[in-house]
Amino acid sequence: QVQLQESGPGLVKPSETLSLTCTASGYSISSGHYWGWIRQTPGKGLEWIATIYHSGSTYYNSSLKSRVTISVDTSKNQFSLKLTSVTAADTAVYYCARGGVATIWPFDYWGQGTLVTVSS
Amino acid sequence: QSALTQPASVSGSPGQSITISCTGTSSDVGGYNHVSWYQQYPGKAPKLIIYDVTSRPSGVSNRFSGSKSGNTASLTISGLQAEDEADYYCSSYRKSSTPVVFGGGTELTVL
């Protein structure tokens, strides 16, 4: 059974960098599938942020691309998200999820989500 | 404002069928058979219940079905049960620089 677990600070100051890691278990990231980050805010619902393939190919939401970096560490079976210059608008529950075999969708396994609050 | 349009809420009585719509454009819903639906309970992560418009993942009840006509996709839940009360989100591939978009979500109330 695939399991995903997000980790990282729950509180980030404005203008700083949000860093989250997703650790996969029950499945090797290097075996395939795309791996992504999605966030959820009360006002905007679900928003896809970025996706990475085990080979390192990356895909970004164009509205966030200038501030987002997604990376993968297959040796640790983890992938990570960095979001720079955060503001209160970046306060959300952040989910990591497994995408498709040949496409970055659909998302068939999700982490439990982690709330990140941007506040001084 | 979400990329795909869903009704904010729908309701139905146990045993009835309900349909949730998801309206997009020819660049997403209408142009490709890559619509997914997710079910989300409060405080929980979304769960995939339909992908590629009509396909169900293993373990998902056959009371859930998907369809599409033009730029609008639909999720139908038949034989409504109390446990179906949740939020439902549609998602689609979009031919653009942002290839995955979501709807704003629909709150289903079982009366």
PDB file of C-alpha atoms in Angstrom:
ATOM      1  CA  GLN A   1       0.000   0.000   0.000  1.00  0.00           C
ATOM      2  CA  VAL A   2       1.409   3.354  -1.041  1.00  0.00           C
ATOM      3  CA  GLN A   3       1.698   5.838   1.791  1.00  0.00           C
ATOM      4  CA  LEU A   4       2.816   9.451   1.603  1.00  0.00           C
ATOM      5  CA  GLN A   5       3.771  11.686   4.502  1.00  0.00           C
ATOM      6  CA  GLU A   6       4.421  15.411   4.348  1.00  0.00           C
ATOM      7  CA  SER A   7       6.858  17.058   6.735  1.00  0.00           C
ATOM      8  CA  GLY A   8       8.074  20.591   7.306  1.00  0.00           C
ATOM      9  CA  PRO A   9       7.476  23.721   9.363  1.00  0.00           C
ATOM     10  CA  GLY A  10       3.891  24.641  10.090  1.00  0.00           C
ATOM     11  CA  LEU A  11       4.692  28.333  10.428  1.00  0.00           C
ATOM     12  CA  VAL A  12       6.684  30.428   7.958  1.00  0.00           C
ATOM     13  CA  LYS A  13       7.326  34.153   8.123  1.00  0.00           C
ATOM     14  CA  PRO A  14       6.325  36.423   5.253  1.00  0.00           C
ATOM     15  CA  SER A  15       9.010  36.803   2.556  1.00  0.00           C
ATOM     16  CA  GLU A  16      10.753  33.615   3.697  1.00  0.00           C
ATOM     17  CA  THR A  17      10.897  30.205   1.983  1.00  0.00           C
ATOM     18  CA  LEU A  18       8.426  27.402   2.593  1.00  0.00           C
ATOM     19  CA  SER A  19      10.103  23.982   2.463  1.00  0.00           C
ATOM     20  CA  LEU A  20       8.230  20.691   2.562  1.00  0.00           C
ATOM     21  CA  THR A  21       9.272  17.084   2.052  1.00  0.00           C
ATOM     22  CA  CYS A  22       7.130  14.107   1.117  1.00  0.00           C
ATOM     23  CA  THR A  23       8.334  10.655   2.113  1.00  0.00           C
ATOM     24  CA  ALA A  24       6.892   7.709   0.219  1.00  0.00           C
ATOM     25  CA  SER A  25       6.592   4.200   1.588  1.00  0.00           C
ATOM     26  CA  GLY A  26       5.208   1.030   0.053  1.00  0.00           C
ATOM     27  CA  TYR A  27       6.382   2.117  -3.393  1.00  0.00           C
ATOM     28  CA  SER A  28       9.715   3.188  -4.814  1.00  0.00           C
ATOM     29  CA  ILE A  29       9.617   6.617  -6.462  1.00  0.00           C
ATOM     30  CA  SER A  30      12.262   5.419  -8.918  1.00  0.00           C
ATOM     31  CA  SER A  31       9.897   2.678 -10.141  1.00  0.00           C
ATOM     32  CA  GLY A  32       7.818   5.202 -12.020  1.00  0.00           C
ATOM     33  CA  HIS A  33       4.774   7.444 -11.717  1.00  0.00           C
ATOM     34  CA  TYR A  34       4.742  11.202 -11.424  1.00  0.00           C
ATOM     35  CA  TRP A  35       4.815  12.840  -7.982  1.00  0.00           C
ATOM     36  CA  GLY A  36       3.181  16.144  -7.174  1.00  0.00           C
ATOM     37  CA  TRP A  37       2.199  18.839  -4.730  1.00  0.00           C
ATOM     38  CA  ILE A  38      -1.314  20.280  -4.408  1.00  0.00           C
ATOM     39  CA  ARG A  39      -2.511  22.869  -1.922  1.00  0.00           C
ATOM     40  CA  GLN A  40      -5.928  23.758  -0.574  1.00  0.00           C
ATOM     41  CA  THR A  41      -7.103  27.092   0.726  1.00  0.00           C
ATOM     42  CA  PRO A  42     -10.588  27.943   1.958  1.00  0.00           C
ATOM     43  CA  GLY A  43     -10.954  30.628  -0.620  1.00  0.00           C
ATOM     44  CA  LYS A  44      -9.477  29.001  -3.721  1.00  0.00           C
ATOM     45  CA  GLY A  45     -10.089  25.299  -3.236  1.00  0.00           C
ATOM     46  CA  LEU A  46      -7.567  22.856  -4.654  1.00  0.00           C
ATOM     47  CA  GLU A  47      -4.618  24.177  -6.613  1.00  0.00           C
ATOM     48  CA  TRP A  48      -1.998  22.075  -8.362  1.00  0.00           C
ATOM     49  CA  ILE A  49       1.486  23.421  -7.653  1.00  0.00           C
ATOM     50  CA  ALA A  50       4.086  21.207  -9.294  1.00  0.00           C
ATOM     51  CA  THR A  51       4.963  17.662 -10.343  1.00  0.00           C
ATOM     52  CA  ILE A  52       8.202  15.752 -10.848  1.00  0.00           C
ATOM     53  CA  TYR A  53       9.140  12.452 -12.484  1.00  0.00           C
ATOM     54  CA  HIS A  54      11.791  10.209 -10.962  1.00  0.00           C
ATOM     55  CA  SER A  55      14.100  11.107 -13.819  1.00  0.00           C
ATOM     56  CA  GLY A  56      13.935  14.720 -12.725  1.00  0.00           C
ATOM     57  CA  SER A  57      11.535  16.154 -15.308  1.00  0.00           C
ATOM     58  CA  THR A  58       9.511  18.940 -13.705  1.00  0.00           C
ATOM     59  CA  TYR A  59       6.188  20.633 -14.378  1.00  0.00           C
ATOM     60  CA  TYR A  60       4.930  23.801 -12.713  1.00  0.00           C
ATOM     61  CA  ASN A  61       1.778  25.844 -12.297  1.00  0.00           C
ATOM     62  CA  SER A  62       2.575  28.884 -14.393  1.00  0.00           C
ATOM     63  CA  SER A  63       1.183  31.253 -11.758  1.00  0.00           C
ATOM     64  CA  LEU A  64       3.672  29.956  -9.176  1.00  0.00           C
ATOM     65  CA  LYS A  65       6.564  28.929 -11.399  1.00  0.00           C
ATOM     66  CA  SER A  66       8.793  31.882 -10.558  1.00  0.00           C
ATOM     67  CA  ARG A  67       8.715  30.977  -6.858  1.00  0.00           C
ATOM     68  CA  VAL A  68       8.524  27.166  -6.877  1.00  0.00           C
ATOM     69  CA  THR A  69      11.114  24.421  -7.063  1.00  0.00           C
ATOM     70  CA  ILE A  70      10.319  20.713  -6.886  1.00  0.00           C
ATOM     71  CA  SER A  71      13.064  18.129  -6.483  1.00  0.00           C
ATOM     72  CA  VAL A  72      13.426  14.403  -5.901  1.00  0.00           C
ATOM     73  CA  ASP A  73      15.820  12.279  -3.846  1.00  0.00           C
ATOM     74  CA  THR A  74      15.312   8.691  -4.949  1.00  0.00           C
ATOM     75  CA  SER A  75      17.882   7.401  -2.445  1.00  0.00           C
ATOM     76  CA  LYS A  76      15.617   8.565   0.375  1.00  0.00           C
ATOM     77  CA  ASN A  77      12.386   7.899  -1.540  1.00  0.00           C
ATOM     78  CA  GLN A  78      11.428  11.542  -1.052  1.00  0.00           C
ATOM     79  CA  PHE A  79      10.463  14.551  -3.101  1.00  0.00           C
ATOM     80  CA  SER A  80      10.425  18.136  -1.921  1.00  0.00           C
ATOM     81  CA  LEU A  81       8.845  21.523  -2.504  1.00  0.00           C
ATOM     82  CA  LYS A  82      10.312  24.964  -2.014  1.00  0.00           C
ATOM     83  CA  LEU A  83       8.201  28.087  -2.338  1.00  0.00           C
ATOM     84  CA  THR A  84      10.018  31.384  -1.992  1.00  0.00           C
ATOM     85  CA  SER A  85       8.863  34.856  -0.971  1.00  0.00           C
ATOM     86  CA  VAL A  86       5.740  33.588   0.739  1.00  0.00           C
ATOM     87  CA  THR A  87       2.823  35.807   1.718  1.00  0.00           C
ATOM     88  CA  ALA A  88      -0.375  35.245   3.673  1.00  0.00           C
ATOM     89  CA  ALA A  89      -1.959  34.069   0.409  1.00  0.00           C
ATOM     90  CA  ASP A  90       0.281  30.995   0.561  1.00  0.00           C
ATOM     91  CA  THR A  91      -1.325  29.856   3.811  1.00  0.00           C
ATOM     92  CA  ALA A  92      -2.887  26.510   2.976  1.00  0.00           C
ATOM     93  CA  VAL A  93      -2.959  22.796   3.577  1.00  0.00           C
ATOM     94  CA  TYR A  94      -0.248  21.310   1.385  1.00  0.00           C
ATOM     95  CA  TYR A  95      -0.673  17.772   0.058  1.00  0.00           C
ATOM     96  CA  CYS A  96       1.778  15.532  -1.725  1.00  0.00           C
ATOM     97  CA  ALA A  97       0.294  12.981  -4.093  1.00  0.00           C
ATOM     98  CA  ARG A  98       1.187  10.289  -6.597  1.00  0.00           C
ATOM     99  CA  GLY A  99       0.283  11.030 -10.199  1.00  0.00           C
ATOM    100  CA  GLY A 100      -0.204   8.756 -13.137  1.00  0.00           C
ATOM    101  CA  VAL A 101       2.145   6.303 -14.804  1.00  0.00           C
ATOM    102  CA  ALA A 102       2.392   8.222 -18.045  1.00  0.00           C
ATOM    103  CA  THR A 103       0.758  11.527 -17.142  1.00  0.00           C
ATOM    104  CA  ILE A 104       0.994  13.876 -14.196  1.00  0.00           C
ATOM    105  CA  TRP A 105      -2.660  13.121 -13.414  1.00  0.00           C
ATOM    106  CA  PRO A 106      -4.740  11.587 -11.847  1.00  0.00           C
ATOM    107  CA  PHE A 107      -3.662  11.667  -8.224  1.00  0.00           C
ATOM    108  CA  ASP A 108      -4.403   8.237  -6.781  1.00  0.00           C
ATOM    109  CA  TYR A 109      -2.581   8.387  -3.449  1.00  0.00           C
ATOM    110  CA  TRP A 110      -2.402  11.444  -1.201  1.00  0.00           C
ATOM    111  CA  GLY A 111      -0.606  12.354   1.980  1.00  0.00           C
ATOM    112  CA  GLN A 112      -2.665  13.460   4.964  1.00  0.00           C
ATOM    113  CA  GLY A 113      -1.777  17.080   4.297  1.00  0.00           C
ATOM    114  CA  THR A 114       0.122  19.608   6.365  1.00  0.00           C
ATOM    115  CA  LEU A 115      -1.128  23.060   7.298  1.00  0.00           C
ATOM    116  CA  VAL A 116       1.356  25.815   6.597  1.00  0.00           C
ATOM    117  CA  THR A 117       0.573  29.240   8.014  1.00  0.00           C
ATOM    118  CA  VAL A 118       2.394  32.317   6.783  1.00  0.00           C
ATOM    119  CA  SER A 119       2.551  34.835   9.581  1.00  0.00           C
ATOM    120  CA  SER A 120       5.049  36.936  11.440  1.00  0.00           C
TER     121      SER A 120
ATOM    122  CA  GLN B   1     -12.087  31.826  -8.986  1.00  0.00           C
ATOM    123  CA  SER B   2     -11.459  28.217  -9.969  1.00  0.00           C
ATOM    124  CA  ALA B   3     -10.620  27.117 -13.484  1.00  0.00           C
ATOM    125  CA  LEU B   4     -13.548  24.677 -13.703  1.00  0.00           C
ATOM    126  CA  THR B   5     -17.074  25.571 -12.607  1.00  0.00           C
ATOM    127  CA  GLN B   6     -19.017  23.410 -10.182  1.00  0.00           C
ATOM    128  CA  PRO B   7     -22.213  24.124  -8.252  1.00  0.00           C
ATOM    129  CA  ALA B   8     -21.422  25.127  -4.686  1.00  0.00           C
ATOM    130  CA  SER B   9     -23.847  22.617  -3.232  1.00  0.00           C
ATOM    131  CA  VAL B  10     -26.233  19.833  -4.106  1.00  0.00           C
ATOM    132  CA  SER B  11     -28.479  17.702  -1.935  1.00  0.00           C
ATOM    133  CA  GLY B  12     -30.489  14.535  -2.157  1.00  0.00           C
ATOM    134  CA  SER B  13     -32.328  11.994  -0.055  1.00  0.00           C
ATOM    135  CA  PRO B  14     -31.075   8.495   0.701  1.00  0.00           C
ATOM    136  CA  GLY B  15     -31.668   6.155  -2.208  1.00  0.00           C
ATOM    137  CA  GLN B  16     -31.945   8.932  -4.766  1.00  0.00           C
ATOM    138  CA  SER B  17     -29.459   9.788  -7.508  1.00  0.00           C
ATOM    139  CA  ILE B  18     -27.689  13.103  -7.796  1.00  0.00           C
ATOM    140  CA  THR B  19     -25.475  14.621 -10.460  1.00  0.00           C
ATOM    141  CA  ILE B  20     -22.680  17.146 -10.007  1.00  0.00           C
ATOM    142  CA  SER B  21     -21.593  19.116 -13.047  1.00  0.00           C
ATOM    143  CA  CYS B  22     -18.151  20.417 -13.934  1.00  0.00           C
ATOM    144  CA  THR B  23     -17.966  22.974 -16.734  1.00  0.00           C
ATOM    145  CA  GLY B  24     -14.799  23.923 -18.517  1.00  0.00           C
ATOM    146  CA  THR B  25     -13.754  24.799 -22.044  1.00  0.00           C
ATOM    147  CA  SER B  26     -12.571  23.115 -25.212  1.00  0.00           C
ATOM    148  CA  SER B  27      -9.017  23.480 -23.896  1.00  0.00           C
ATOM    149  CA  ASP B  28      -9.698  21.189 -20.975  1.00  0.00           C
ATOM    150  CA  VAL B  29     -12.899  19.246 -20.260  1.00  0.00           C
ATOM    151  CA  GLY B  30     -14.248  19.445 -23.780  1.00  0.00           C
ATOM    152  CA  GLY B  31     -11.052  18.665 -25.599  1.00  0.00           C
ATOM    153  CA  TYR B  32      -9.677  15.695 -23.702  1.00  0.00           C
ATOM    154  CA  ASN B  33     -10.913  12.635 -21.837  1.00  0.00           C
ATOM    155  CA  HIS B  34      -8.790  13.409 -18.802  1.00  0.00           C
ATOM    156  CA  VAL B  35     -11.388  14.426 -16.233  1.00  0.00           C
ATOM    157  CA  SER B  36     -11.007  13.133 -12.681  1.00  0.00           C
ATOM    158  CA  TRP B  37     -13.262  13.361  -9.654  1.00  0.00           C
ATOM    159  CA  TYR B  38     -12.222  13.405  -6.001  1.00  0.00           C
ATOM    160  CA  GLN B  39     -14.213  12.904  -2.809  1.00  0.00           C
ATOM    161  CA  GLN B  40     -13.101  14.737   0.325  1.00  0.00           C
ATOM    162  CA  TYR B  41     -14.341  14.441   3.886  1.00  0.00           C
ATOM    163  CA  PRO B  42     -13.707  17.335   6.324  1.00  0.00           C
ATOM    164  CA  GLY B  43     -10.144  17.342   7.566  1.00  0.00           C
ATOM    165  CA  LYS B  44      -9.132  14.502   5.232  1.00  0.00           C
ATOM    166  CA  ALA B  45      -7.210  14.266   1.994  1.00  0.00           C
ATOM    167  CA  PRO B  46      -9.086  13.979  -1.298  1.00  0.00           C
ATOM    168  CA  LYS B  47      -9.720  10.471  -2.620  1.00  0.00           C
ATOM    169  CA  LEU B  48      -9.746   9.629  -6.325  1.00  0.00           C
ATOM    170  CA  ILE B  49     -13.119   8.160  -7.340  1.00  0.00           C
ATOM    171  CA  ILE B  50     -13.222   8.657 -11.128  1.00  0.00           C
ATOM    172  CA  TYR B  51     -10.467   9.168 -13.720  1.00  0.00           C
ATOM    173  CA  ASP B  52     -10.396   9.535 -17.484  1.00  0.00           C
ATOM    174  CA  VAL B  53     -14.053  10.647 -17.381  1.00  0.00           C
ATOM    175  CA  THR B  54     -15.597   7.237 -16.710  1.00  0.00           C
ATOM    176  CA  SER B  55     -13.059   4.902 -15.097  1.00  0.00           C
ATOM    177  CA  ARG B  56     -13.246   3.868 -11.452  1.00  0.00           C
ATOM    178  CA  PRO B  57     -10.170   2.919  -9.393  1.00  0.00           C
ATOM    179  CA  SER B  58     -10.229  -0.487  -7.782  1.00  0.00           C
ATOM    180  CA  GLY B  59     -12.322  -0.469  -4.612  1.00  0.00           C
ATOM    181  CA  VAL B  60     -14.550   2.483  -5.531  1.00  0.00           C
ATOM    182  CA  SER B  61     -18.251   1.718  -5.417  1.00  0.00           C
ATOM    183  CA  ASN B  62     -20.041   1.321  -8.756  1.00  0.00           C
ATOM    184  CA  ARG B  63     -22.632   3.769  -7.419  1.00  0.00           C
ATOM    185  CA  PHE B  64     -20.203   6.433  -8.628  1.00  0.00           C
ATOM    186  CA  SER B  65     -20.151   7.055 -12.371  1.00  0.00           C
ATOM    187  CA  GLY B  66     -18.790   9.732 -14.663  1.00  0.00           C
ATOM    188  CA  SER B  67     -19.742  11.093 -18.056  1.00  0.00           C
ATOM    189  CA  LYS B  68     -19.057  14.020 -20.345  1.00  0.00           C
ATOM    190  CA  SER B  69     -20.955  16.037 -22.913  1.00  0.00           C
ATOM    191  CA  GLY B  70     -19.253  18.887 -24.683  1.00  0.00           C
ATOM    192  CA  ASN B  71     -17.450  21.095 -22.200  1.00  0.00           C
ATOM    193  CA  THR B  72     -19.296  19.692 -19.183  1.00  0.00           C
ATOM    194  CA  ALA B  73     -18.372  16.601 -17.207  1.00  0.00           C
ATOM    195  CA  SER B  74     -20.707  15.035 -14.677  1.00  0.00           C
ATOM    196  CA  LEU B  75     -20.423  12.837 -11.621  1.00  0.00           C
ATOM    197  CA  THR B  76     -23.499  10.790 -10.780  1.00  0.00           C
ATOM    198  CA  ILE B  77     -23.988   9.084  -7.445  1.00  0.00           C
ATOM    199  CA  SER B  78     -26.805   6.570  -7.438  1.00  0.00           C
ATOM    200  CA  GLY B  79     -28.480   5.001  -4.406  1.00  0.00           C
ATOM    201  CA  LEU B  80     -27.373   7.931  -2.261  1.00  0.00           C
ATOM    202  CA  GLN B  81     -26.127   6.970   1.195  1.00  0.00           C
ATOM    203  CA  ALA B  82     -25.372   9.028   4.292  1.00  0.00           C
ATOM    204  CA  GLU B  83     -21.675   8.212   3.886  1.00  0.00           C
ATOM    205  CA  ASP B  84     -21.656  10.010   0.529  1.00  0.00           C
ATOM    206  CA  GLU B  85     -22.004  13.357   2.300  1.00  0.00           C
ATOM    207  CA  ALA B  86     -18.710  15.036   1.438  1.00  0.00           C
ATOM    208  CA  ASP B  87     -17.130  17.591  -0.876  1.00  0.00           C
ATOM    209  CA  TYR B  88     -16.514  16.604  -4.498  1.00  0.00           C
ATOM    210  CA  TYR B  89     -13.929  18.150  -6.802  1.00  0.00           C
ATOM    211  CA  CYS B  90     -13.430  17.726 -10.513  1.00  0.00           C
ATOM    212  CA  SER B  91     -10.092  18.092 -12.231  1.00  0.00           C
ATOM    213  CA  SER B  92      -8.983  18.104 -15.835  1.00  0.00           C
ATOM    214  CA  TYR B  93      -5.955  18.241 -18.043  1.00  0.00           C
ATOM    215  CA  ARG B  94      -5.709  21.634 -19.697  1.00  0.00           C
ATOM    216  CA  LYS B  95      -3.674  22.326 -22.793  1.00  0.00           C
ATOM    217  CA  SER B  96      -1.810  25.283 -21.365  1.00  0.00           C
ATOM    218  CA  SER B  97       1.211  26.177 -19.296  1.00  0.00           C
ATOM    219  CA  THR B  98      -0.721  24.907 -16.269  1.00  0.00           C
ATOM    220  CA  PRO B  99      -1.734  21.379 -17.304  1.00  0.00           C
ATOM    221  CA  VAL B 100      -3.789  20.427 -14.232  1.00  0.00           C
ATOM    222  CA  VAL B 101      -6.808  22.449 -13.113  1.00  0.00           C
ATOM    223  CA  PHE B 102      -9.476  21.874 -10.473  1.00  0.00           C
ATOM    224  CA  GLY B 103     -13.062  22.900  -9.938  1.00  0.00           C
ATOM    225  CA  GLY B 104     -14.127  24.888  -6.903  1.00  0.00           C
ATOM    226  CA  GLY B 105     -15.779  21.903  -5.263  1.00  0.00           C
ATOM    227  CA  THR B 106     -19.356  20.884  -4.525  1.00  0.00           C
ATOM    228  CA  GLU B 107     -20.712  20.164  -1.067  1.00  0.00           C
ATOM    229  CA  LEU B 108     -23.081  17.204  -1.118  1.00  0.00           C
ATOM    230  CA  THR B 109     -25.690  17.037   1.622  1.00  0.00           C
ATOM    231  CA  VAL B 110     -27.658  13.852   2.186  1.00  0.00           C
ATOM    232  CA  LEU B 111     -30.977  14.913   3.621  1.00  0.00           C
TER     233      LEU B 111
END
